[in-house]
Structures are given as structure tokens and as C-alpha cells.
PDB file of C-alpha atoms and ligand atoms in Angstrom:
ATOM      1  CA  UNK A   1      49.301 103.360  41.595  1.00 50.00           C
ATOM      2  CA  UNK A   2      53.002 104.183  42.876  1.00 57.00           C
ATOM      3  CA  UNK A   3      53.400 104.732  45.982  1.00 71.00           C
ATOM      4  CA  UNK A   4      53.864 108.238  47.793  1.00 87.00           C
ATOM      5  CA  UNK A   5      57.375 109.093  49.205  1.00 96.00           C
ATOM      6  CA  UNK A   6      58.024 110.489  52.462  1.00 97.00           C
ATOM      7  CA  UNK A   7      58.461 114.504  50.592  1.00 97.00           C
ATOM      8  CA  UNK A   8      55.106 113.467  48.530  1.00 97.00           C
ATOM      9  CA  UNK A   9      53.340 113.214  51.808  1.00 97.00           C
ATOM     10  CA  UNK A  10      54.979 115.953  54.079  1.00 97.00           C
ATOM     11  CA  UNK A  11      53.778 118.346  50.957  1.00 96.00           C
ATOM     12  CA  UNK A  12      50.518 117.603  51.061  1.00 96.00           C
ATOM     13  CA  UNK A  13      50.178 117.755  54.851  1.00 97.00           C
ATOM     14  CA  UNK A  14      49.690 121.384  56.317  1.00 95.00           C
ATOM     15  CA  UNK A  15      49.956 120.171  59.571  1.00 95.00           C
ATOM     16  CA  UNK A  16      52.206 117.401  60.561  1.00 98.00           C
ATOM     17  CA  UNK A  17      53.915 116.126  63.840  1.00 98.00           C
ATOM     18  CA  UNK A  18      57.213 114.168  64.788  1.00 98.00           C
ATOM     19  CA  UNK A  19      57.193 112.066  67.141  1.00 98.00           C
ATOM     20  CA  UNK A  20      60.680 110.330  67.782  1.00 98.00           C
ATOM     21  CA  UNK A  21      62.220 107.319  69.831  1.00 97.00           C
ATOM     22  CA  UNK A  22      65.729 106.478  70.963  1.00 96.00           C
ATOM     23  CA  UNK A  23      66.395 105.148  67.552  1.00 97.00           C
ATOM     24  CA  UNK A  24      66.839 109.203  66.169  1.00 98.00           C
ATOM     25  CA  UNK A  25      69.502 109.284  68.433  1.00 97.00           C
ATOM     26  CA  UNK A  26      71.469 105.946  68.142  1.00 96.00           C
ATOM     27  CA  UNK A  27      73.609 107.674  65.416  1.00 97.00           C
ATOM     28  CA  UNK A  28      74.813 110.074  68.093  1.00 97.00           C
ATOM     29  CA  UNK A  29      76.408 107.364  69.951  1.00 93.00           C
ATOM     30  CA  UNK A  30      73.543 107.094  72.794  1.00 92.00           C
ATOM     31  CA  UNK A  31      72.338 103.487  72.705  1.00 88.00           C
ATOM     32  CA  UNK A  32      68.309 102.777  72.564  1.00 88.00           C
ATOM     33  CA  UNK A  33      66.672 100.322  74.439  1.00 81.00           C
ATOM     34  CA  UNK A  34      65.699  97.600  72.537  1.00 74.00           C
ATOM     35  CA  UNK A  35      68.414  96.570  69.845  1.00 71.00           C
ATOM     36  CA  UNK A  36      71.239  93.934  70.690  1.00 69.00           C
ATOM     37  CA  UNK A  37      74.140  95.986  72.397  1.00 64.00           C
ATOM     38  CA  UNK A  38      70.840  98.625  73.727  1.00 61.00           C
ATOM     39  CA  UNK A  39      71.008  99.291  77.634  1.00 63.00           C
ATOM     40  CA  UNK A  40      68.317  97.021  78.541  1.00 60.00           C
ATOM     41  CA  UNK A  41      70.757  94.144  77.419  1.00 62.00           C
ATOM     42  CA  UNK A  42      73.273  95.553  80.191  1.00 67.00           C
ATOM     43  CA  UNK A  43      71.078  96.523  83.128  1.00 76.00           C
ATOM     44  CA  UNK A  44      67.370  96.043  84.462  1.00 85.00           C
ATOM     45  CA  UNK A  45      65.792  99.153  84.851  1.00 89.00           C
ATOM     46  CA  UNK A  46      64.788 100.901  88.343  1.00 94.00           C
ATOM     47  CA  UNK A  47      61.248 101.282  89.260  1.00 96.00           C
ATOM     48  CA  UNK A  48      59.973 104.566  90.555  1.00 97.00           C
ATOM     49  CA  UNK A  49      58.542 102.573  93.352  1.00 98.00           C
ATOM     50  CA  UNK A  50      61.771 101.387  94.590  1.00 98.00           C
ATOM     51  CA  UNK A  51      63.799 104.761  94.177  1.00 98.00           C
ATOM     52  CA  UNK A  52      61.266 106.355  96.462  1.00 98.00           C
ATOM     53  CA  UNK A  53      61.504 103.605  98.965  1.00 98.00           C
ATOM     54  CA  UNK A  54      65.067 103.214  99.364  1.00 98.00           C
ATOM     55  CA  UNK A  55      67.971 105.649  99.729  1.00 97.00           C
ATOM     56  CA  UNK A  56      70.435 102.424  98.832  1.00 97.00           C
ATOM     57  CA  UNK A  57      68.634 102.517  95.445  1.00 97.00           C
ATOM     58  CA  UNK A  58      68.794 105.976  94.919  1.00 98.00           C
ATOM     59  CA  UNK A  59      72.533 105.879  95.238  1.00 97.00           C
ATOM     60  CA  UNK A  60      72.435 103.205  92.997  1.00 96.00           C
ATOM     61  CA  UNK A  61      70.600 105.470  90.007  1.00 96.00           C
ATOM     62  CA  UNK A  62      72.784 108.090  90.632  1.00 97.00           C
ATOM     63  CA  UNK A  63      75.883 106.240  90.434  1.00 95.00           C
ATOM     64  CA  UNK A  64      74.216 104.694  87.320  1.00 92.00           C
ATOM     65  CA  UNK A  65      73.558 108.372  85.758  1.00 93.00           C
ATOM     66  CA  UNK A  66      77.059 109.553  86.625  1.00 94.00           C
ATOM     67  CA  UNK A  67      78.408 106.858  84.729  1.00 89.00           C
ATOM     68  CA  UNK A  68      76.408 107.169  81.882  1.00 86.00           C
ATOM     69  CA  UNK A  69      77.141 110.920  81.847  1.00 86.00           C
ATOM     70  CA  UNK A  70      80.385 110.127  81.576  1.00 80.00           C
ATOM     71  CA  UNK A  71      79.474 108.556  78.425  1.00 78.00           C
ATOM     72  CA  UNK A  72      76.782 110.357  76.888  1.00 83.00           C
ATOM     73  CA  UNK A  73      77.092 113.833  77.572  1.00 85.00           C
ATOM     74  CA  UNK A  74      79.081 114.744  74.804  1.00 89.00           C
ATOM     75  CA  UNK A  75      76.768 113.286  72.154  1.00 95.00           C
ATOM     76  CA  UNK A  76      75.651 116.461  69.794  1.00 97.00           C
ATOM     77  CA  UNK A  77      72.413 116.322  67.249  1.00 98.00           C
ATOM     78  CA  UNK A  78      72.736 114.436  64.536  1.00 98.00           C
ATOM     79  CA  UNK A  79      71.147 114.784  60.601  1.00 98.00           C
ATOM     80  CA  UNK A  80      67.736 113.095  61.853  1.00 98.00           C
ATOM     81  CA  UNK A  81      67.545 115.435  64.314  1.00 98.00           C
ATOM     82  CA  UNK A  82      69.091 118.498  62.434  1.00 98.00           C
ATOM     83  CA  UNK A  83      66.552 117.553  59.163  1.00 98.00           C
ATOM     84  CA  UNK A  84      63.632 117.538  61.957  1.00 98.00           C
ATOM     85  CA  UNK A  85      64.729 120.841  63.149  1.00 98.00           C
ATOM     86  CA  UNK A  86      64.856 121.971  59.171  1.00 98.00           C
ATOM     87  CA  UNK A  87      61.260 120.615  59.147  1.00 98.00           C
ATOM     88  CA  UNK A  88      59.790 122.671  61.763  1.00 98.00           C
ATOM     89  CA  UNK A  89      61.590 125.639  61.215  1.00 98.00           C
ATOM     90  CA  UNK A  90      60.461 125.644  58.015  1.00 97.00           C
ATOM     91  CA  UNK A  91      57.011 125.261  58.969  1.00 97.00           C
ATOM     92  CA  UNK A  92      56.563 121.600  58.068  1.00 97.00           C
ATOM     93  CA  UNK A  93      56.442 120.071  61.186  1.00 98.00           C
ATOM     94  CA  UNK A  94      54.821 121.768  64.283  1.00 98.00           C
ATOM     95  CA  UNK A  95      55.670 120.105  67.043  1.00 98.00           C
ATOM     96  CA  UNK A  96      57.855 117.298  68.279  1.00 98.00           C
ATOM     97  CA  UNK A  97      56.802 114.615  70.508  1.00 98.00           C
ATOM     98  CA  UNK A  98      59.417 112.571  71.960  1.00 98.00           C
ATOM     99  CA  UNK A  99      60.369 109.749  74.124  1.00 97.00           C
ATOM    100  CA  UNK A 100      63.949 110.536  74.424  1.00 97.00           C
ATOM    101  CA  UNK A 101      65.006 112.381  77.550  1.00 96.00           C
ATOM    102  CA  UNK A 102      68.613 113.387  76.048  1.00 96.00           C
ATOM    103  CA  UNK A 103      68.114 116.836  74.839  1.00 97.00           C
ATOM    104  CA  UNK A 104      69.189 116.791  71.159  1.00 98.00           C
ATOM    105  CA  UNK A 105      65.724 118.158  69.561  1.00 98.00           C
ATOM    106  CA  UNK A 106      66.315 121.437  71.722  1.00 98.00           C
ATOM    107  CA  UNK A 107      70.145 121.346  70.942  1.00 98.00           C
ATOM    108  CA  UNK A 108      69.387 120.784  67.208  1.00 98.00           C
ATOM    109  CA  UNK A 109      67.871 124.072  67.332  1.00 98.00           C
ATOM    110  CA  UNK A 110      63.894 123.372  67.972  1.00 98.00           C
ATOM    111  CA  UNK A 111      62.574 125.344  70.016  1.00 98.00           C
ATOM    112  CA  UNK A 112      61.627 124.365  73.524  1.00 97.00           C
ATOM    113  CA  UNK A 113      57.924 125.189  73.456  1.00 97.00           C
ATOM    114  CA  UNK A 114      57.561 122.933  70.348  1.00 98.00           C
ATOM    115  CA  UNK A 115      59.616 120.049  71.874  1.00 98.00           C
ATOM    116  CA  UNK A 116      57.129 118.110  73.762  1.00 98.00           C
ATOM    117  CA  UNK A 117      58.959 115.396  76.528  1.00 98.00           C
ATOM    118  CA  UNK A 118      56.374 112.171  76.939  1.00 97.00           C
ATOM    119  CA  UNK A 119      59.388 110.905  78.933  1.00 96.00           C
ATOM    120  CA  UNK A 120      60.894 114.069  80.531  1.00 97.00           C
ATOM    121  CA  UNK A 121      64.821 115.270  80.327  1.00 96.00           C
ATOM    122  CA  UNK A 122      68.076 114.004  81.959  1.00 95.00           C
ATOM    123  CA  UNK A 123      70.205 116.965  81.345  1.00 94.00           C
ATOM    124  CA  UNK A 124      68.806 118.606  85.575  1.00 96.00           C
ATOM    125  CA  UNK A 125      66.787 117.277  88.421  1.00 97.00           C
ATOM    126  CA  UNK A 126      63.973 118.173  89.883  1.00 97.00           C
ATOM    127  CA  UNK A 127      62.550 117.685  93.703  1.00 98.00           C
ATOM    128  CA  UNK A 128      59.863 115.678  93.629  1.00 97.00           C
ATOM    129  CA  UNK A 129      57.743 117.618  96.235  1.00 97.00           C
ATOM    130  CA  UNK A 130      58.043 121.115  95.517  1.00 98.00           C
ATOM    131  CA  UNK A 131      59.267 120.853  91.658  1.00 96.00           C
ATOM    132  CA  UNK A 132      62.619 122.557  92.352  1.00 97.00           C
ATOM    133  CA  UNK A 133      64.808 122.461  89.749  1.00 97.00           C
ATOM    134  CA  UNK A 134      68.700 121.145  90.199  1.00 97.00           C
ATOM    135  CA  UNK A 135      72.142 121.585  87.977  1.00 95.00           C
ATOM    136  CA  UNK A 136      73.389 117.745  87.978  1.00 96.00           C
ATOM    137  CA  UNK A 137      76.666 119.814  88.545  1.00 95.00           C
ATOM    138  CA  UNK A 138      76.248 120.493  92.144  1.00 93.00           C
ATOM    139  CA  UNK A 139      74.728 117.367  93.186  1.00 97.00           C
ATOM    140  CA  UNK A 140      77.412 115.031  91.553  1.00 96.00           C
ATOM    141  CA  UNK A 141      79.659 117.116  93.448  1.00 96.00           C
ATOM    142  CA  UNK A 142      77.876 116.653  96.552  1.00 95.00           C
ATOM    143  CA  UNK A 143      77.573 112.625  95.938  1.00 97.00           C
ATOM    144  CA  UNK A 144      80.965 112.369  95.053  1.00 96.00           C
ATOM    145  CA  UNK A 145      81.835 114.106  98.676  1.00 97.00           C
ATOM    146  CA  UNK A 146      79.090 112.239 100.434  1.00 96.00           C
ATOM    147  CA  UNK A 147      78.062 109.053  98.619  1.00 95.00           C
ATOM    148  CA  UNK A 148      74.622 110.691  99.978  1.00 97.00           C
ATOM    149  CA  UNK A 149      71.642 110.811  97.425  1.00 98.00           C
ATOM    150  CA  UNK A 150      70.124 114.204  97.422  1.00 98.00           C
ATOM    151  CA  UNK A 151      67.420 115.801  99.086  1.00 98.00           C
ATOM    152  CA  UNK A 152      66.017 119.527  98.333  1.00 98.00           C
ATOM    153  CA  UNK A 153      67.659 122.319 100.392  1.00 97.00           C
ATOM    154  CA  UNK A 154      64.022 124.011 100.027  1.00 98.00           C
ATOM    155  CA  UNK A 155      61.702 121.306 101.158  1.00 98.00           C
ATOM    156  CA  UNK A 156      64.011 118.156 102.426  1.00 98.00           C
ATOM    157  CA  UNK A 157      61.905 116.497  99.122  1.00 98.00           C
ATOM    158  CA  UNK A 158      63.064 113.507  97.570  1.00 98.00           C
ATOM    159  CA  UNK A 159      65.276 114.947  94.339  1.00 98.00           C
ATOM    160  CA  UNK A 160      65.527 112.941  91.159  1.00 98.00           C
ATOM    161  CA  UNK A 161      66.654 113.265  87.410  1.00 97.00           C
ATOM    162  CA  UNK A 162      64.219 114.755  85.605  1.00 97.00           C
ATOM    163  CA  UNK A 163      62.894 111.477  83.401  1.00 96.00           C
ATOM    164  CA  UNK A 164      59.928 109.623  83.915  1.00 96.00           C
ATOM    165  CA  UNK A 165      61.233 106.418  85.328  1.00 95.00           C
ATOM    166  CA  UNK A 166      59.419 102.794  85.039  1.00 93.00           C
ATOM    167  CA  UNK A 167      56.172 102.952  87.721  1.00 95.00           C
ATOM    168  CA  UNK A 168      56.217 107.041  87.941  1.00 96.00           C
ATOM    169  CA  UNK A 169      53.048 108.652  86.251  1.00 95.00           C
ATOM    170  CA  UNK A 170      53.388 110.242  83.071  1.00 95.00           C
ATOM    171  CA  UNK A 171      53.722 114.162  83.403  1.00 95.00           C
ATOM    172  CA  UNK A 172      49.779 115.407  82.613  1.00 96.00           C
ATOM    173  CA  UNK A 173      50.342 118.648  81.205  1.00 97.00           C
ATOM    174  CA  UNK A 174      53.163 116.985  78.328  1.00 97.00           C
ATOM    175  CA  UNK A 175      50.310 114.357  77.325  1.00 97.00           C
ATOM    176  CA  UNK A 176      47.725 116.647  77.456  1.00 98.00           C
ATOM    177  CA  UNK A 177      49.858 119.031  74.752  1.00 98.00           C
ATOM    178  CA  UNK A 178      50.840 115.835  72.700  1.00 98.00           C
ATOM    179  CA  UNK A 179      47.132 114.804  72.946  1.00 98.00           C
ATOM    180  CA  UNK A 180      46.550 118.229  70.911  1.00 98.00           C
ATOM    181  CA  UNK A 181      49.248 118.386  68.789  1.00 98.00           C
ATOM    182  CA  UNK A 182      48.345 115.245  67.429  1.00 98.00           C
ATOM    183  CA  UNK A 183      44.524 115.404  67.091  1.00 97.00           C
ATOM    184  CA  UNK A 184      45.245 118.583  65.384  1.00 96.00           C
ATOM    185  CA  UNK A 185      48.060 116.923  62.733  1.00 98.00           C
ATOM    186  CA  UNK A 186      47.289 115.548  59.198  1.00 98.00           C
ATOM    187  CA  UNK A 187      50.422 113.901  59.042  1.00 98.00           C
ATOM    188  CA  UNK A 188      51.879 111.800  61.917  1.00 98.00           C
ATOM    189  CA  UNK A 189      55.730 110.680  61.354  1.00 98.00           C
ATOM    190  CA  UNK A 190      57.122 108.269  63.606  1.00 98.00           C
ATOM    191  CA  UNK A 191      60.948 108.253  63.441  1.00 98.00           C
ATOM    192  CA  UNK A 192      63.098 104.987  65.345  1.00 98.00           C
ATOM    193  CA  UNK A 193      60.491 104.212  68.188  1.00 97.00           C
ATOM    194  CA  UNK A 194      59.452 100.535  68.272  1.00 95.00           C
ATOM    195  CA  UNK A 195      56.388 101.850  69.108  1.00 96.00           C
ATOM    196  CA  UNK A 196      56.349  99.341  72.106  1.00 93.00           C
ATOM    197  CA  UNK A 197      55.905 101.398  75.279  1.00 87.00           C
ATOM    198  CA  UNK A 198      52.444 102.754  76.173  1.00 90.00           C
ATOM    199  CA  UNK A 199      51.344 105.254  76.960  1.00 90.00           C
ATOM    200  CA  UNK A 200      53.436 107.364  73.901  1.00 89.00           C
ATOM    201  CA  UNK A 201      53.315 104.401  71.448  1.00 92.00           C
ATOM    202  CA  UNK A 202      49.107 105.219  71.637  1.00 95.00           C
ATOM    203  CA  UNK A 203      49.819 108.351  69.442  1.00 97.00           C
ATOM    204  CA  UNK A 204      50.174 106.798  66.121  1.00 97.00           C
ATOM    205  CA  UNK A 205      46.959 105.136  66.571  1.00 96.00           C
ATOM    206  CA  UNK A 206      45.242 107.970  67.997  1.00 97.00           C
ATOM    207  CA  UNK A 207      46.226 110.403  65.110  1.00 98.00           C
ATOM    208  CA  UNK A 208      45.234 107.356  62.203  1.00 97.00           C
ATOM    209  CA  UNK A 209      41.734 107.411  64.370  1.00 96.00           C
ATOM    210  CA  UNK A 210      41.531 111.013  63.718  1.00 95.00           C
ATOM    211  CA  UNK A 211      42.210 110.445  60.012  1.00 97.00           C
ATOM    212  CA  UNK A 212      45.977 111.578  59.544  1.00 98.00           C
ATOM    213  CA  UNK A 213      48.100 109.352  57.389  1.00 98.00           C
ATOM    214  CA  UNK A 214      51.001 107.744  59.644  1.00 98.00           C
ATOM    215  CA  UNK A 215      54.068 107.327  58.554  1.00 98.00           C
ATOM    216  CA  UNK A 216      57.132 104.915  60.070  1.00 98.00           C
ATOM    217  CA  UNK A 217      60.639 105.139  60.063  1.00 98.00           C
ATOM    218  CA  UNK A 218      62.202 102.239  61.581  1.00 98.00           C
ATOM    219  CA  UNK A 219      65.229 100.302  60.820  1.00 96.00           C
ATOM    220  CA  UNK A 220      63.001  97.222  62.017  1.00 96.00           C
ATOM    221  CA  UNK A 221      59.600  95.991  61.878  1.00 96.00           C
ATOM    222  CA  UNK A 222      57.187  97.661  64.156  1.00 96.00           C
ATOM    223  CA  UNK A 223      53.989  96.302  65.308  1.00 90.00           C
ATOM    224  CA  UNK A 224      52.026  99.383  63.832  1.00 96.00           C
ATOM    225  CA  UNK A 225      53.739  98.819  59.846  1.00 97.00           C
ATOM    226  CA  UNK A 226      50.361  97.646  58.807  1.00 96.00           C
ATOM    227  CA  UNK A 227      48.357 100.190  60.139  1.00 96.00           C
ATOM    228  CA  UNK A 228      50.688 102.836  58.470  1.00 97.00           C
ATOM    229  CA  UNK A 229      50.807 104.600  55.072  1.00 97.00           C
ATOM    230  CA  UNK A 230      54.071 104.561  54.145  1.00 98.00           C
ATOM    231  CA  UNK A 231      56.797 102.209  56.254  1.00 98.00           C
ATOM    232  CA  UNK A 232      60.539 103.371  55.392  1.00 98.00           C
ATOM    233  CA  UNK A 233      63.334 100.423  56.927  1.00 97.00           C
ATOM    234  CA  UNK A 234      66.288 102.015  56.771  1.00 97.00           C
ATOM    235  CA  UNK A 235      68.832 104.204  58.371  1.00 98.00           C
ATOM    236  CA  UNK A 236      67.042 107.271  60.003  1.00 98.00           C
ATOM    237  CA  UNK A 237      70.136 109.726  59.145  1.00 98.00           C
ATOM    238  CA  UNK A 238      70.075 108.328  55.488  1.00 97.00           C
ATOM    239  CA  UNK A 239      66.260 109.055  55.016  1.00 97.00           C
ATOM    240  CA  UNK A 240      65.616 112.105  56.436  1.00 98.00           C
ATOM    241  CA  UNK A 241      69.066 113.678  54.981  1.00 97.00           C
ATOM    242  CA  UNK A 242      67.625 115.091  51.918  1.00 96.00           C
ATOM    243  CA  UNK A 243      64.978 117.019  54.431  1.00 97.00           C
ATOM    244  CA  UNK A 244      67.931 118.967  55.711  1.00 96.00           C
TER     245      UNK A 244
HETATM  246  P1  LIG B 301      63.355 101.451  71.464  1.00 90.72           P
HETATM  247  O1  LIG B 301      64.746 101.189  71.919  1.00 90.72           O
HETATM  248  O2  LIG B 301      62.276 100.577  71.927  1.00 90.72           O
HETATM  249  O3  LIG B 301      63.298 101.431  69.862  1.00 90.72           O
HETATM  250  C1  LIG B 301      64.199 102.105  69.061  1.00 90.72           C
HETATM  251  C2  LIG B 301      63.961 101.654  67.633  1.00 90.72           C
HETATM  252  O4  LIG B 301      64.803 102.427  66.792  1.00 90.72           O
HETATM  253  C3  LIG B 301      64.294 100.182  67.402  1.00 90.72           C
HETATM  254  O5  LIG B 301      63.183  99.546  66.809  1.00 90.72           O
HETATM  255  C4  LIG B 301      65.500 100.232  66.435  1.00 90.72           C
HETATM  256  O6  LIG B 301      65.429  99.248  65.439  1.00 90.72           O
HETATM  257  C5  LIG B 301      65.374 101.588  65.794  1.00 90.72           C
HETATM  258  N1  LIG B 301      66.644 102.232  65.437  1.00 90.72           N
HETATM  259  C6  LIG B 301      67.734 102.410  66.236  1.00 90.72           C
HETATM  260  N2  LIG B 301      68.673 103.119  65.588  1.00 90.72           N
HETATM  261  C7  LIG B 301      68.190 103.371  64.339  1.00 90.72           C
HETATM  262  C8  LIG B 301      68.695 104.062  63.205  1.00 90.72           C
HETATM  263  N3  LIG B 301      69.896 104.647  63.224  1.00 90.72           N
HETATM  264  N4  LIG B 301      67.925 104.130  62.092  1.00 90.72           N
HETATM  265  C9  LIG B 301      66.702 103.523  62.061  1.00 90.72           C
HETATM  266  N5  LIG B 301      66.158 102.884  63.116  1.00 90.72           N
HETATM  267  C10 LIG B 301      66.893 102.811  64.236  1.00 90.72           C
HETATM  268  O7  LIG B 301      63.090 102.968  71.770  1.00 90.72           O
HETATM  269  P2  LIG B 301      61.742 103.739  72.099  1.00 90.72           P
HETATM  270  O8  LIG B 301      60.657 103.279  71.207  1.00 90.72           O
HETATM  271  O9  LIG B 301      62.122 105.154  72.153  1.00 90.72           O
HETATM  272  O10 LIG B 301      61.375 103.291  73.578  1.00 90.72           O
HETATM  273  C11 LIG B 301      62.353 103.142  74.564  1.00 90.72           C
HETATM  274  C12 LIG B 301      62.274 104.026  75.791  1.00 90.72           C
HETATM  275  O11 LIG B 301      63.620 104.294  76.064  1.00 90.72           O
HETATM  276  C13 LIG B 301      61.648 105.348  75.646  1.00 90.72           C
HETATM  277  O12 LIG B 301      60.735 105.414  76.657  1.00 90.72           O
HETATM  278  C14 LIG B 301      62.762 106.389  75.905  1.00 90.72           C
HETATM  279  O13 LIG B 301      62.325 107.251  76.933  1.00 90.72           O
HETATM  280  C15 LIG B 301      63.901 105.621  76.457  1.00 90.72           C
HETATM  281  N6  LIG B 301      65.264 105.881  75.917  1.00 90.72           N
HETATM  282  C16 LIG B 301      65.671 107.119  75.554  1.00 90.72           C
HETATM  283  C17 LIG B 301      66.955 107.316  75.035  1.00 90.72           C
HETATM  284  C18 LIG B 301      67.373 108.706  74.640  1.00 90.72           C
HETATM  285  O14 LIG B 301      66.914 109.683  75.217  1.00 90.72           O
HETATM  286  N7  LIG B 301      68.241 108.855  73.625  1.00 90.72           N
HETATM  287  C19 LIG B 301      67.822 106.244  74.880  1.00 90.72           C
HETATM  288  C20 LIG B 301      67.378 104.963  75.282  1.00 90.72           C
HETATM  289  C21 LIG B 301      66.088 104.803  75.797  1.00 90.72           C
HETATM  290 ZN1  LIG B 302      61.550 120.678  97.266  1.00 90.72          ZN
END
């Protein structure tokens, strides 16, 4: 029997979710994790533990974020994410789940209660007390005055990006919605996540558990290929083009 393309199965599937790694936004120009020339090559990551215990290291992740800024704030949607955003508003897709903390679903014209943030966003910051929400505007003015991490002007609370660092618990009410979203999906399409980092990489399995066909698009070998229906290694602009 030939095998079912990628359109054969998102027509058959009346309900199916995205979920998407840093790989859907490599051809933006913001480097993912794990390929050569990917950030964890060039720095360790910091641990939530150690941000909250040391204003050194918090000056130290800012600094870091500033200078990434620098680099990756310019980096617009690209045709993965714009055929994702044809998807869903076409009502193919209903919800995407991502690891990325960069923005580019929302900016590719999904709509921000059918984005769903596993990992959080690095486009404001929050207070970690009271949940206040910053502009990185103001405070990389205010670091670049005081060389001073910053603290909430409500509730003198520890203030950090909004992502969900290394060590930090994952936010309950996104996993409780991407818990839903998937165990109500028929199709489950995972686009340039190595599927490596748990908690999120758990959704694949939990939506094949609940009987949806999985499929991969990876530009590598995942450890999940065999479990899938359908494995696509390629480019993830090239594949989901025609979707657009
Ligand atoms: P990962 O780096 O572990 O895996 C990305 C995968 O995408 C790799 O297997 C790679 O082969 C593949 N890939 C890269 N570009 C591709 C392309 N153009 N076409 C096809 N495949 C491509 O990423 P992950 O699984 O998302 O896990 C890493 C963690 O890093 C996540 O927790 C995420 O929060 C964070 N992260 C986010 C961003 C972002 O927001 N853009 C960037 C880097 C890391
Ligand atoms: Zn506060």
C-alpha cells in the first residue's frame, strides 16, 4: 500500500494539533539548540536555581538577552510558520503547542488564544512574585544606566524574562491546555523539535496513546520516528510550503 502524504493525512483528520520546536524557526535566522553552530554549542545554559540565588547571575542573563536581542529581534515569520498559520485559520489545525519562546506563531498571524507556550515568551518580563508584567524597553534602559538587574516597582519581586528557564516549573495552566488540545486531536504534527526535552517532548506519545496518528517533521532523526506514521526529513519551509 503507498504511503499517505502529509495533505492525505491532514484531510482526513478533523481535529489536528501543531506542536513546533526551534527547528520552525531556524529559517528565520534564530539558531535552535541542538544542531552544530545551535546556542548550546556557544554557552551553558542558566539554571533557574542560580538566577534566583544570585544578583551577579542575573546580570549575567540579562546581559546575555540584550545581546541576543540585538540579534534576534528582527527575525519575522517564516513559510513554516506562515503555512501553520494558513492551517489553523483555515480550520485545519486548532491549536499550536510550542516550545519556542520567540513570538513568530502570534506574529504569523495565529491567534494568541490558540498559541499555547510549553516554554513561555521572551518578547516582556514578568515579576516573579506578583506576575507583573514588564516592556524589556524600560528595563534595558534601566540596566544600561545601572548595570542593576531588576526588581518590581510593585512588590520589590525578583523580575525575569518571561521563558521557562532550566530548573523553573513548567507554567500549569499552558500544560494543562496542551494536555487538552492534544487528547482531543486526531492528528498530532510535530514540526523541527528533536523531541528531546521533557516535559513537551511527552505530547507525541501521549496523543499516539490516545489513538491519533503522529506525524514528524525533522531535518534529522528523532527518537520518536518509529513510533510515528509518517516521518518527513527535510527542510521544514520546503514541506509545509505547499500548505500555504
Ligand atoms: P532542538 O534544538 O532540540 O531541535 C530542533 C530540531 O529541529 C533539530 O533536530 C534540527 O535538526 C531540526 N531543524 C532545525 N532547523 C530545521 C529546518 N529548517 N528544517 C527541518 N528541521 C530543522 O529544539 P527543541 O526540540 O525545540 O528543544 C530545544 C529547547 O530550546 C526548547 O525548549 C525551546 O524552548 C528552546 N529554544 C527556542 C528557540 C526559539 O524560540 N526559536 C530557539 C532555541 C531554543
Ligand atoms: Zn511584583
Amino acid at each position: 500500500m503507498e504511503r499517505q502524504s502529509l495533505a492525505e493525512f491532514l484531510e482526513q483528520s478533523a481535529r489536528a494539533v501543531v506542536f513546533t520546536g526551534a527547528g520552525v524557526s531556524t529559517e528565520s535566522g534564530i539558531p535552535d539548540f541542538r544542531s552544530p553552530g545551535g546556542i548550546w554549542t556557544r554557552m551553558k545554559p542558566i539554571m533557574f536555581q542560580d538566577y534566583m540565588a544570585s544578583e551577579d547571575i542575573r546580570a549575567e542573563a540579562w546581559r546575555r538577552k540584550f545581546a541576543m536581542e540585538r540579534e534576534f529581534s528582527a527575525a519575522k515569520p517564516n513559510d513554516g510558520h506562515k503555512a501553520i498559520a494558513a492551517m489553523v485559520s483555515r480550520g485545519e489545525v486548532s491549536h499550536v503547542i510550542t516550545q519556542n519562546i520567540d513570538n513568530l506563531h502570534q506574529d504569523s498571524g495565529v491567534p494568541a488564544e490558540k498559541v499555547i507556550e510549553l516554554h513561555g515568551n521572551a518578547t516582556y518580563a514578568l515579576c516573579l512574585d506578583c506576575g507583573r508584567r514588564y516592556d524589556l524597553g524600560a528595563i534595558r534602559e534601566s540596566f544600561a544606566q545601572s548595570g542593576k538587574p531588576p526588581y518590581c516597582v510593585a512588590c520589590d519581586g525578583i523580575v525575569k524574562t518571561g521563558t521557562v528557564s532550566f530548573g523553573q516549573p513548567m507554567p500549569e495552566g499552558e500544560m494543562r491546555r496542551a494536555e487538552e488540545a492534544v487528547l482531543g486531536c486526531d492528528l498530532f504534527l510535530a514540526v523541527g523539535s528533536s523531541l528531546q526535552v521533557y516535559p513537551a517532548a511527552g505530547f507525541p506519545l501521549m496523543a499516539k496513546r490516545q489513538g491519533a496518528c503522529l506525524v514528524i517533521v525533522n531535518r534529522e532523526e528523532t527518537d520518536m520516528d518509529c513510533v510515528a506514521d509518517l516521518v518527513i526529513h527535510d527542510e521544514i519551509g520546503e514541506t509545509l510550503r505547499p500548505f500555504l
